[in-house]
Tab-separated table of C-alpha atoms (C1' of nucleotides) in Angstrom:
chain	number	residue	atom	x	y	z
A	1	MET	CA	110.510	101.309	136.988
A	2	ILE	CA	114.235	100.982	137.257
A	3	PRO	CA	115.142	101.035	140.940
A	4	THR	CA	118.866	101.891	140.609
A	5	ALA	CA	119.303	105.467	141.653
A	6	ARG	CA	122.347	106.267	139.563
A	7	THR	CA	123.810	105.166	136.302
A	8	GLN	CA	125.842	101.962	136.357
A	9	PRO	CA	128.806	101.187	134.263
A	10	PRO	CA	128.206	99.235	131.056
A	11	GLY	CA	128.040	95.540	131.651
A	12	THR	CA	126.391	95.858	135.051
A	13	PHE	CA	123.539	93.377	135.316
A	14	GLU	CA	121.213	93.821	138.231
A	15	ILE	CA	118.869	90.992	138.969
A	16	LEU	CA	115.762	92.611	140.443
A	17	HIS	CA	113.456	89.700	141.149
A	18	GLU	CA	113.487	85.974	140.751
A	19	ASP	CA	110.463	83.799	140.219
A	20	ALA	CA	110.004	81.239	142.942
A	21	HIS	CA	108.665	78.477	140.780
A	22	THR	CA	110.540	78.845	137.454
A	23	GLY	CA	113.866	80.164	136.204
A	24	ALA	CA	112.320	83.472	135.269
A	25	ARG	CA	113.870	86.689	136.586
A	26	THR	CA	113.693	90.409	135.949
A	27	GLY	CA	116.723	92.524	135.684
A	28	VAL	CA	118.476	95.644	134.335
A	29	LEU	CA	121.386	95.500	131.998
A	30	TRP	CA	123.396	98.691	131.750
A	31	THR	CA	124.977	99.709	128.460
A	32	ALA	CA	126.840	102.749	127.189
A	33	HIS	CA	123.546	104.223	125.993
A	34	GLY	CA	121.555	103.386	129.123
A	35	PRO	CA	119.709	100.630	130.838
A	36	ILE	CA	117.462	97.877	129.372
A	37	GLU	CA	114.924	96.009	131.388
A	38	THR	CA	114.846	92.293	131.056
A	39	PRO	CA	113.238	90.055	129.981
A	40	ILE	CA	113.241	92.091	126.780
A	41	PHE	CA	112.312	91.864	123.143
A	42	MET	CA	114.664	93.641	120.715
A	43	PRO	CA	113.235	94.653	117.365
A	44	VAL	CA	115.478	93.809	114.455
A	45	GLY	CA	116.873	96.654	112.368
A	46	THR	CA	119.249	94.893	110.091
A	47	GLN	CA	120.179	97.647	107.720
A	48	ALA	CA	120.190	100.572	110.179
A	49	THR	CA	116.360	100.632	110.253
A	50	VAL	CA	113.651	98.663	111.848
A	51	LYS	CA	111.894	98.200	108.558
A	52	ALA	CA	109.107	100.772	107.988
A	53	ILE	CA	109.482	102.332	111.448
A	54	ASP	CA	110.915	105.715	112.423
A	55	PRO	CA	113.137	105.741	115.576
A	56	ARG	CA	110.753	108.299	117.036
A	57	GLU	CA	107.984	105.699	116.854
A	58	LEU	CA	110.260	103.117	118.435
A	59	HIS	CA	110.666	105.584	121.332
A	60	GLU	CA	106.980	106.027	121.543
A	61	MET	CA	106.277	102.362	121.841
A	62	ASN	CA	109.031	102.022	124.421
A	63	ALA	CA	111.442	100.002	122.463
A	64	GLN	CA	114.569	99.945	124.638
A	65	ILE	CA	117.099	98.329	122.348
A	66	ILE	CA	117.265	97.351	118.705
A	67	LEU	CA	119.513	95.200	116.535
A	68	GLY	CA	121.828	96.045	113.604
A	69	ASN	CA	123.740	93.695	111.399
A	70	THR	CA	127.508	93.579	110.773
A	71	TYR	CA	127.325	91.777	107.507
A	72	HIS	CA	124.723	94.031	105.914
A	73	LEU	CA	126.142	97.280	107.094
A	74	MET	CA	129.621	96.347	106.084
A	75	LEU	CA	128.305	95.817	102.547
A	76	ARG	CA	126.173	98.861	102.457
A	77	PRO	CA	126.784	101.623	103.211
A	78	GLY	CA	130.262	100.340	104.090
A	79	MET	CA	132.452	101.133	107.008
A	80	ASP	CA	134.146	104.289	105.618
A	81	ILE	CA	130.728	105.934	105.468
A	82	MET	CA	129.786	104.503	108.877
A	83	ALA	CA	132.947	105.989	110.343
A	84	THR	CA	132.392	109.378	108.645
A	85	CYS	CA	128.883	109.436	109.940
A	86	GLY	CA	129.930	108.740	113.507
A	87	GLY	CA	128.741	105.224	114.023
A	88	LEU	CA	125.346	103.547	113.886
A	89	HIS	CA	123.561	105.550	116.602
A	90	ARG	CA	124.309	108.929	114.934
A	91	PHE	CA	123.792	107.513	111.480
A	92	MET	CA	120.241	106.333	112.104
A	93	GLY	CA	119.222	108.839	114.721
A	94	TRP	CA	118.674	106.376	117.634
A	95	ASP	CA	120.295	107.181	120.885
A	96	LYS	CA	119.234	104.189	122.929
A	97	PRO	CA	121.178	100.858	123.082
A	98	ILE	CA	121.976	98.841	119.964
A	99	LEU	CA	123.070	95.241	119.740
A	100	THR	CA	124.867	94.168	116.598
A	101	ASP	CA	124.744	90.672	115.242
A	102	SER	CA	128.213	89.505	114.165
A	103	GLY	CA	127.388	88.062	110.714
A	104	GLY	CA	127.348	84.525	112.166
A	105	PHE	CA	123.735	84.066	111.178
A	106	GLN	CA	124.632	84.784	107.561
A	107	VAL	CA	126.905	81.770	107.704
A	108	PHE	CA	123.641	79.863	108.038
A	109	SER	CA	121.234	81.977	105.976
A	110	LEU	CA	123.597	82.562	103.083
A	111	ALA	CA	124.849	79.002	103.046
A	112	GLY	CA	124.944	78.847	99.292
A	113	LEU	CA	127.150	81.960	99.102
A	114	ARG	CA	129.944	81.203	101.489
A	115	LYS	CA	132.803	78.938	102.308
A	116	ILE	CA	133.897	78.313	105.898
A	117	LYS	CA	137.619	78.363	106.597
A	118	ARG	CA	139.636	78.204	109.707
A	119	ASP	CA	140.022	81.896	110.191
A	120	GLY	CA	136.584	82.943	109.050
A	121	VAL	CA	134.162	82.735	106.194
A	122	SER	CA	134.634	83.822	102.594
A	123	PHE	CA	131.277	85.193	101.423
A	124	GLN	CA	130.023	86.145	98.079
A	125	SER	CA	127.888	89.342	98.504
A	126	HIS	CA	124.178	88.561	98.070
A	127	ILE	CA	123.944	91.979	96.377
A	128	ASP	CA	126.513	91.945	93.619
A	129	GLY	CA	128.441	88.756	94.059
A	130	ALA	CA	131.575	90.378	95.179
A	131	ARG	CA	133.819	88.207	97.223
A	132	PHE	CA	134.969	89.270	100.652
A	133	PHE	CA	136.184	87.660	103.890
A	134	MET	CA	134.779	87.876	107.402
A	135	GLY	CA	136.166	86.251	110.508
A	136	PRO	CA	136.198	87.174	114.171
A	137	LYS	CA	138.693	89.963	113.517
A	138	GLU	CA	136.771	91.556	110.683
A	139	SER	CA	133.492	91.180	112.510
A	140	MET	CA	134.779	92.815	115.645
A	141	GLU	CA	136.376	95.633	113.690
A	142	VAL	CA	133.102	96.430	111.989
A	143	GLN	CA	131.144	96.242	115.246
A	144	ARG	CA	133.698	98.572	116.813
A	145	ILE	CA	133.168	101.119	114.084
A	146	LEU	CA	129.388	100.722	114.289
A	147	GLY	CA	129.776	101.462	117.983
A	148	SER	CA	127.105	99.125	119.127
A	149	ASP	CA	126.479	98.775	122.861
A	150	ILE	CA	126.503	95.007	122.653
A	151	ALA	CA	128.599	93.188	120.108
A	152	MET	CA	128.158	89.549	119.357
A	153	ALA	CA	130.993	87.107	118.884
A	154	PHE	CA	131.411	85.806	115.294
A	155	ASP	CA	130.032	82.264	115.346
A	156	GLU	CA	129.080	79.443	113.030
A	157	CYS	CA	125.298	79.019	113.073
A	158	ILE	CA	124.516	75.549	111.864
A	159	PRO	CA	121.414	74.277	110.102
A	160	TRP	CA	118.846	71.743	111.296
A	161	PRO	CA	119.106	68.857	110.928
A	162	CYS	CA	122.868	68.501	111.319
A	163	ASP	CA	124.952	65.492	112.233
A	164	GLU	CA	126.946	65.384	115.351
A	165	ALA	CA	130.351	65.457	113.695
A	166	TYR	CA	129.462	68.618	111.803
A	167	ALA	CA	127.990	70.200	114.959
A	168	THR	CA	131.073	69.332	116.957
A	169	ASN	CA	133.235	70.887	114.404
A	170	ALA	CA	131.117	74.037	114.319
A	171	VAL	CA	131.357	74.299	118.147
A	172	HIS	CA	135.159	74.097	118.045
A	173	GLN	CA	135.128	76.691	115.307
A	174	THR	CA	132.813	78.907	117.249
A	175	LEU	CA	134.911	78.647	120.381
A	176	ARG	CA	138.129	79.356	118.482
A	177	TRP	CA	136.519	82.388	116.987
A	178	ALA	CA	135.043	83.477	120.350
A	179	ARG	CA	138.451	83.516	121.896
A	180	ARG	CA	139.686	85.565	119.028
A	181	CYS	CA	136.841	88.097	119.405
A	182	LEU	CA	137.729	88.572	122.956
A	183	GLU	CA	141.253	89.545	122.025
A	184	GLU	CA	140.122	92.240	119.536
A	185	PRO	CA	139.712	95.859	120.695
A	186	HIS	CA	136.180	96.983	121.500
A	187	ALA	CA	134.452	100.350	121.195
A	188	GLU	CA	134.285	102.422	124.387
A	189	GLY	CA	131.898	100.711	126.759
A	190	GLN	CA	131.002	98.040	124.219
A	191	LEU	CA	129.915	94.742	125.688
A	192	LEU	CA	130.683	91.404	124.056
A	193	PHE	CA	128.487	88.274	124.200
A	194	GLY	CA	129.563	84.774	123.397
A	195	ILE	CA	127.267	82.420	121.596
A	196	VAL	CA	126.476	78.818	122.505
A	197	GLN	CA	126.168	76.505	119.575
A	198	GLY	CA	125.810	72.708	119.534
A	199	GLY	CA	122.649	72.020	117.631
A	200	GLU	CA	120.464	69.369	119.116
A	201	PHE	CA	123.258	67.697	121.025
A	202	THR	CA	122.984	68.262	124.779
A	203	GLU	CA	126.595	67.404	125.645
A	204	LEU	CA	127.846	69.732	122.867
A	205	ARG	CA	125.763	72.543	124.138
A	206	GLU	CA	127.027	71.986	127.599
A	207	TYR	CA	130.659	71.841	126.432
A	208	CYS	CA	130.317	74.923	124.395
A	209	ALA	CA	128.628	76.885	127.214
A	210	LYS	CA	131.215	75.901	129.777
A	211	GLU	CA	134.150	76.808	127.501
A	212	LEU	CA	132.602	80.176	126.770
A	213	VAL	CA	131.918	80.866	130.401
A	214	ALA	CA	135.499	80.140	131.246
A	215	MET	CA	136.559	82.716	128.687
A	216	GLY	CA	134.451	85.330	130.487
A	217	PHE	CA	132.001	87.285	128.413
A	218	ASP	CA	129.715	90.167	129.422
A	219	GLY	CA	126.724	88.074	128.483
A	220	TYR	CA	125.870	84.823	126.716
A	221	ALA	CA	123.592	83.901	123.937
A	222	VAL	CA	122.065	80.632	122.751
A	223	GLY	CA	122.340	80.453	119.007
A	224	GLY	CA	121.454	77.950	116.357
A	225	VAL	CA	117.850	77.653	117.533
A	226	SER	CA	114.777	78.478	115.528
A	227	VAL	CA	116.478	77.408	112.311
A	228	GLY	CA	113.669	75.151	111.206
A	229	GLU	CA	113.547	72.545	113.855
A	230	PRO	CA	110.317	71.434	115.426
A	231	GLU	CA	109.298	73.311	118.556
A	232	PRO	CA	110.167	70.597	121.112
A	233	ALA	CA	113.726	70.471	119.688
A	234	LEU	CA	113.822	74.265	119.782
A	235	LEU	CA	112.928	74.303	123.461
A	236	LYS	CA	115.329	71.628	124.286
A	237	GLY	CA	118.136	73.468	122.563
A	238	ILE	CA	117.341	76.562	124.673
A	239	ALA	CA	117.255	74.529	127.920
A	240	ASP	CA	120.524	72.795	127.044
A	241	GLY	CA	122.254	76.046	126.427
A	242	VAL	CA	120.808	78.237	129.150
A	243	ARG	CA	121.363	75.612	131.937
A	244	HIS	CA	125.107	76.095	132.019
A	245	LEU	CA	125.234	79.902	131.754
A	246	PRO	CA	126.105	81.987	134.840
A	247	TRP	CA	123.244	83.302	136.862
A	248	ASN	CA	124.545	86.814	137.126
A	249	LYS	CA	124.984	87.429	133.394
A	250	PRO	CA	122.387	88.267	130.831
A	251	ARG	CA	121.249	85.360	128.679
A	252	TYR	CA	120.115	86.016	125.178
A	253	VAL	CA	118.220	83.522	123.016
A	254	MET	CA	118.872	84.502	119.424
A	255	GLY	CA	116.145	84.595	116.828
A	256	LEU	CA	113.230	83.935	119.101
A	257	GLY	CA	110.438	84.035	118.329
A	258	ASP	CA	106.926	83.504	118.977
A	259	LEU	CA	105.187	84.914	122.049
A	260	TRP	CA	104.629	81.514	123.629
A	261	GLN	CA	108.143	80.386	122.934
A	262	MET	CA	109.492	83.442	124.656
A	263	THR	CA	107.465	82.753	127.800
A	264	GLN	CA	108.910	79.206	127.819
A	265	ALA	CA	112.415	80.486	127.354
A	266	VAL	CA	111.968	83.058	130.159
A	267	SER	CA	110.773	80.283	132.306
A	268	LEU	CA	114.099	78.520	131.622
A	269	GLY	CA	115.999	81.626	132.631
A	270	ALA	CA	116.439	83.587	129.361
A	271	ASP	CA	116.530	87.385	129.444
A	272	MET	CA	116.746	88.695	125.896
A	273	PHE	CA	115.147	87.946	122.489
A	274	ASP	CA	115.030	89.226	119.047
A	275	CYS	CA	113.072	88.117	115.998
A	276	VAL	CA	112.215	89.400	112.596
A	277	ILE	CA	108.769	87.842	112.731
A	278	PRO	CA	106.731	90.863	114.005
A	279	THR	CA	108.202	93.137	111.379
A	280	ARG	CA	108.601	90.759	108.397
A	281	ASN	CA	105.240	89.083	108.919
A	282	ALA	CA	103.539	92.500	109.154
A	283	ARG	CA	104.934	93.276	105.712
A	284	ASN	CA	103.620	89.892	104.509
A	285	GLY	CA	100.156	90.530	105.907
A	286	SER	CA	99.876	88.814	109.243
A	287	ALA	CA	98.871	90.407	112.501
A	288	PHE	CA	100.147	89.238	115.832
A	289	THR	CA	97.857	89.374	118.793
A	290	ARG	CA	97.795	88.168	122.402
A	291	SER	CA	95.686	85.264	121.122
A	292	GLY	CA	97.989	84.342	118.329
A	293	PRO	CA	98.655	85.445	114.705
A	294	TYR	CA	96.133	85.749	111.958
A	295	PRO	CA	96.260	86.840	108.238
A	296	VAL	CA	94.642	90.202	108.007
A	297	LYS	CA	94.741	90.045	104.249
A	298	ALA	CA	92.306	87.116	104.336
A	299	GLY	CA	89.026	87.748	102.607
A	300	GLU	CA	87.060	87.293	105.798
A	301	PHE	CA	88.305	90.586	107.172
A	302	LYS	CA	87.126	92.580	104.102
A	303	SER	CA	84.527	94.522	105.984
A	304	ASP	CA	85.600	93.847	109.582
A	305	THR	CA	85.305	97.175	111.426
A	306	ARG	CA	87.122	95.984	114.528
A	307	PRO	CA	90.703	97.011	115.188
A	308	ILE	CA	93.516	94.562	114.470
A	309	GLU	CA	93.337	93.537	118.134
A	310	GLU	CA	90.486	94.568	120.332
A	311	GLY	CA	91.655	96.437	123.429
A	312	CYS	CA	95.024	97.327	121.894
A	313	THR	CA	96.160	100.872	122.387
A	314	CYS	CA	98.722	101.081	119.613
A	315	PRO	CA	98.592	103.885	117.022
A	316	CYS	CA	97.072	101.481	114.552
A	317	CYS	CA	94.406	99.882	116.618
A	318	SER	CA	93.340	103.127	118.292
A	319	ARG	CA	92.472	104.708	114.994
A	320	VAL	CA	91.672	102.249	112.190
A	321	SER	CA	89.942	99.047	111.311
A	322	ARG	CA	91.024	95.639	110.024
A	323	ALA	CA	89.003	96.422	106.900
A	324	TYR	CA	91.236	99.450	106.332
A	325	ILE	CA	94.522	97.692	107.016
A	326	ARG	CA	93.472	94.900	104.679
A	327	HIS	CA	92.574	97.378	102.046
A	328	LEU	CA	95.947	99.184	102.328
A	329	LEU	CA	97.872	95.845	102.164
A	330	ASN	CA	95.665	94.747	99.298
A	331	VAL	CA	96.391	97.789	97.080
A	332	GLY	CA	100.049	97.834	98.185
A	333	GLU	CA	99.955	101.064	100.034
A	334	ILE	CA	102.998	101.604	102.175
A	335	LEU	CA	100.990	102.813	105.155
A	336	GLY	CA	99.405	99.400	105.618
A	337	VAL	CA	102.738	97.806	106.145
A	338	ARG	CA	103.783	100.587	108.510
A	339	LEU	CA	100.647	100.453	110.664
A	340	LEU	CA	100.712	96.709	111.000
A	341	THR	CA	104.413	96.694	111.866
A	342	LEU	CA	103.646	99.291	114.498
A	343	HIS	CA	100.945	97.101	115.913
A	344	ASN	CA	102.993	93.916	115.821
A	345	LEU	CA	105.869	95.509	117.621
A	346	HIS	CA	103.568	97.111	120.130
A	347	CYS	CA	102.059	93.693	120.778
A	348	TYR	CA	105.517	92.118	121.384
A	349	LEU	CA	106.742	94.962	123.546
A	350	THR	CA	103.725	95.165	125.787
A	351	PHE	CA	103.725	91.434	126.116
A	352	MET	CA	107.191	91.517	127.486
A	353	GLN	CA	106.270	94.519	129.716
A	354	GLU	CA	103.407	92.455	131.185
A	355	MET	CA	105.719	89.505	131.696
A	356	ARG	CA	108.174	91.585	133.674
A	357	GLU	CA	105.323	92.845	135.816
A	358	ALA	CA	104.142	89.292	136.341
A	359	ILE	CA	107.577	88.171	137.463
A	360	ASN	CA	108.030	91.141	139.735
A	361	ALA	CA	104.613	90.662	141.292
A	362	ASP	CA	105.194	86.924	141.871
A	363	TYR	CA	102.536	85.538	139.556
A	364	PHE	CA	104.656	84.563	136.579
A	365	ALA	CA	103.751	80.843	136.717
A	366	GLN	CA	100.058	81.742	136.683
A	367	TRP	CA	100.485	84.315	133.986
A	368	LYS	CA	102.379	81.807	131.890
A	369	GLU	CA	99.622	79.344	132.176
A	370	GLU	CA	97.156	81.991	131.020
A	371	GLN	CA	99.282	82.826	128.006
A	372	THR	CA	99.521	79.214	127.102
A	373	ARG	CA	95.807	78.923	127.142
A	374	ARG	CA	95.481	81.921	124.845
A	375	LEU	CA	98.298	81.240	122.526
A	376	ARG	CA	98.191	77.457	122.332
A	377	PRO	CA	94.610	76.365	122.795
A	378	ASP	CA	94.897	72.712	121.725
A	379	GLY	CA	97.438	73.803	119.164
A	380	ILE	CA	94.824	75.735	117.272
A	381	ARG	CA	95.748	79.289	116.462
A	382	ALA	CA	93.166	81.895	117.123
A	383	ARG	CA	91.938	83.804	114.143
A	384	GLY	CA	91.243	87.407	114.736
A	385	ALA	CA	89.816	86.698	118.178
B	1	G	C1'	74.729	104.891	54.929
B	2	G	C1'	79.882	102.948	53.230
B	3	U	C1'	84.587	100.511	54.315
B	4	G	C1'	87.701	98.023	57.647
B	5	G	C1'	88.746	95.831	62.510
B	6	G	C1'	87.034	93.135	66.630
B	7	C	C1'	83.985	89.833	70.213
B	8	U	C1'	88.407	83.910	74.298
B	9	U	C1'	87.459	81.162	80.689
B	10	C	C1'	86.560	87.303	86.785
B	11	C	C1'	89.506	91.328	83.853
B	12	G	C1'	93.382	92.289	80.067
B	13	G	C1'	95.173	89.296	76.432
B	14	A	C1'	97.732	84.897	73.524
B	15	G	C1'	95.939	81.114	70.455
B	16	C	C1'	94.565	81.009	63.867
B	17	G	C1'	92.121	72.786	62.014
B	18	G	C1'	93.956	68.080	66.048
B	19	U	C1'	99.516	67.957	70.977
B	20	C	C1'	93.348	73.297	74.112
B	21	A	C1'	89.978	73.458	79.838
B	22	A	C1'	92.920	76.947	76.460
B	23	A	C1'	99.945	80.598	77.145
B	24	C	C1'	101.035	84.969	79.903
B	25	G	C1'	99.811	89.068	83.053
B	26	G	C1'	96.294	91.085	86.637
B	27	G	C1'	92.773	90.131	90.165
B	28	G	C1'	90.932	86.634	93.717
B	29	C	C1'	91.703	82.588	97.296
B	30	A	C1'	94.920	79.747	100.394
B	31	G	C1'	99.646	78.702	102.642
B	32	A	C1'	104.556	79.774	104.339
B	33	C	C1'	107.787	83.129	107.023
B	34	U	C1'	111.768	82.583	114.106
B	35	G	C1'	120.190	86.387	115.256
B	36	U	C1'	115.971	89.708	107.610
B	37	A	C1'	119.180	87.685	100.082
B	38	A	C1'	111.923	88.547	102.332
B	39	A	C1'	106.598	95.275	101.431
B	40	U	C1'	108.881	88.260	99.847
B	41	C	C1'	107.932	83.314	98.275
B	42	U	C1'	104.747	78.973	97.063
B	43	G	C1'	100.195	76.706	95.428
B	44	C	C1'	95.152	76.959	93.506
B	45	U	C1'	91.855	79.724	90.370
B	46	G	C1'	85.170	76.077	84.412
B	47	G	C1'	82.126	71.811	86.706
B	48	C	C1'	82.109	66.779	88.831
B	49	U	C1'	85.325	63.334	90.895
B	50	C	C1'	88.941	66.991	93.235
B	51	A	C1'	93.869	60.664	91.405
B	52	C	C1'	93.018	58.636	86.529
B	53	G	C1'	89.009	60.256	84.039
B	54	C	C1'	84.365	62.387	82.477
B	55	C	C1'	81.333	66.658	81.352
B	56	U	C1'	80.225	71.821	79.713
B	57	U	C1'	83.068	76.210	77.319
B	58	C	C1'	86.190	80.446	73.447
B	59	U	C1'	79.380	86.330	70.748
B	60	U	C1'	74.739	83.563	68.467
B	61	U	C1'	72.790	80.123	64.935
B	62	G	C1'	73.707	76.975	60.937
B	63	G	C1'	77.435	74.638	57.963
B	64	U	C1'	82.432	72.261	56.097
B	65	U	C1'	85.479	68.379	58.381
B	66	C	C1'	87.129	61.979	61.015
B	67	G	C1'	87.961	66.437	64.209
B	68	A	C1'	86.800	73.614	64.986
B	69	A	C1'	88.262	78.717	69.823
B	70	U	C1'	90.682	78.229	65.060
B	71	C	C1'	87.512	77.496	58.171
B	72	C	C1'	82.609	79.180	55.661
B	73	A	C1'	77.629	81.720	55.923
B	74	A	C1'	74.094	84.568	58.303
B	75	G	C1'	72.566	87.445	62.848
B	76	G	C1'	73.848	90.473	67.297
B	77	C	C1'	76.883	93.897	69.666
B	78	C	C1'	81.399	97.048	69.906
B	79	C	C1'	85.449	100.156	67.646
B	80	A	C1'	87.915	103.087	63.758
B	81	C	C1'	87.802	105.907	59.460
B	82	C	C1'	84.823	107.918	55.394
B	83	A	C1'	80.007	110.136	54.318
RNA sequence: GGUGGGCUUCCGGAGCGGUCAAACGGGGCAGACUGUAAAUCUGCUGGCUCACGCCUUCUUUGGUUCGAAUCCAAGGCCCACCA
């Protein structure tokens, strides 16, 4: 699958194939814990675990890289324990690549519990209310101790809607902090990605992207999308950000998303994605399929003997029925949540695998059309199809 | 056979003369979820209109009262203890 004969140094990004009709491309990004194939979906494992899933199972479903979170791990278990336990990989028993988010998203999601200052953000812990400070320096220090393969710059993720003055200010803040992150020491072989902000303002996105590129990061992310805006605005934000990023560096769209949105983003030239949706929504009872999501806990699946998704080869679908999963979810059995999470991740991962194959074999545009027909048939979501 | 307690909307269970279609919990149903404060959260849950409103309900029957799920009488069933 990966054509390179020998191991490449961390940060090497080999572009394998470019689509003739869109911005899509396949590639391999090398990290200190091995290569990842792009376009890729990265399961989210905020608190040193992809919720409900064992790393062994992640291996089995061919997950190549997962996320961890600076903010959460700093609070619990804390960096002294992380250091004693030898970093995040050793701690959680996962030896493939890890990307850590910087805590920038918590500036957005914990808006009621923090105050933004010039050098960083003073947070009040969502756990016990304890006050602490996190800025670019602190975030990088934590990410260094965690020993992630890819660290993210500490940024200010803004909400939607957001006025231009506020967004401009957040971009300046993000750039100032990005510069600071670059100056901080990294872990051995650790890559650092900068994050493009700018909200819905095209010129701001452009400015932010160009400034970051001038600083020289190992990769670039588009942040501040999928924060509640309507889909067209989301896609525009991605396009505005990706457009100005260097061709030869990986491009990561943060927080995406939905299968269809990812195909659109890849088409615009994006390479990496992460999203809590397949895992969180599994816990909340919805199944993702190649024909869209549906609520397995709905009464209509009470005695449905079909698997969650027909034709799926995941450990859930190859053994049990919708009726069984619905029953487990209904009575609150932990296995229900586990099996459905397994399925949803499998669905996302195989979707990306197929997408890479389509790009490599030069039929991405056609494949994308097919997916659109299945995932967005007149805007109506399929229900257990 | 005796004495006492009880029967409330799918279930459990408040209510003890009007402010009661009836608290609350469960269950059921529906919806939400996009760098995880989320195995979470929201709404609905007698009928008709689904707004206002109207209609039929709180074991049964009869009664007291301007007015009863709430008071009285009798019947039915259940529970406890004593025989």
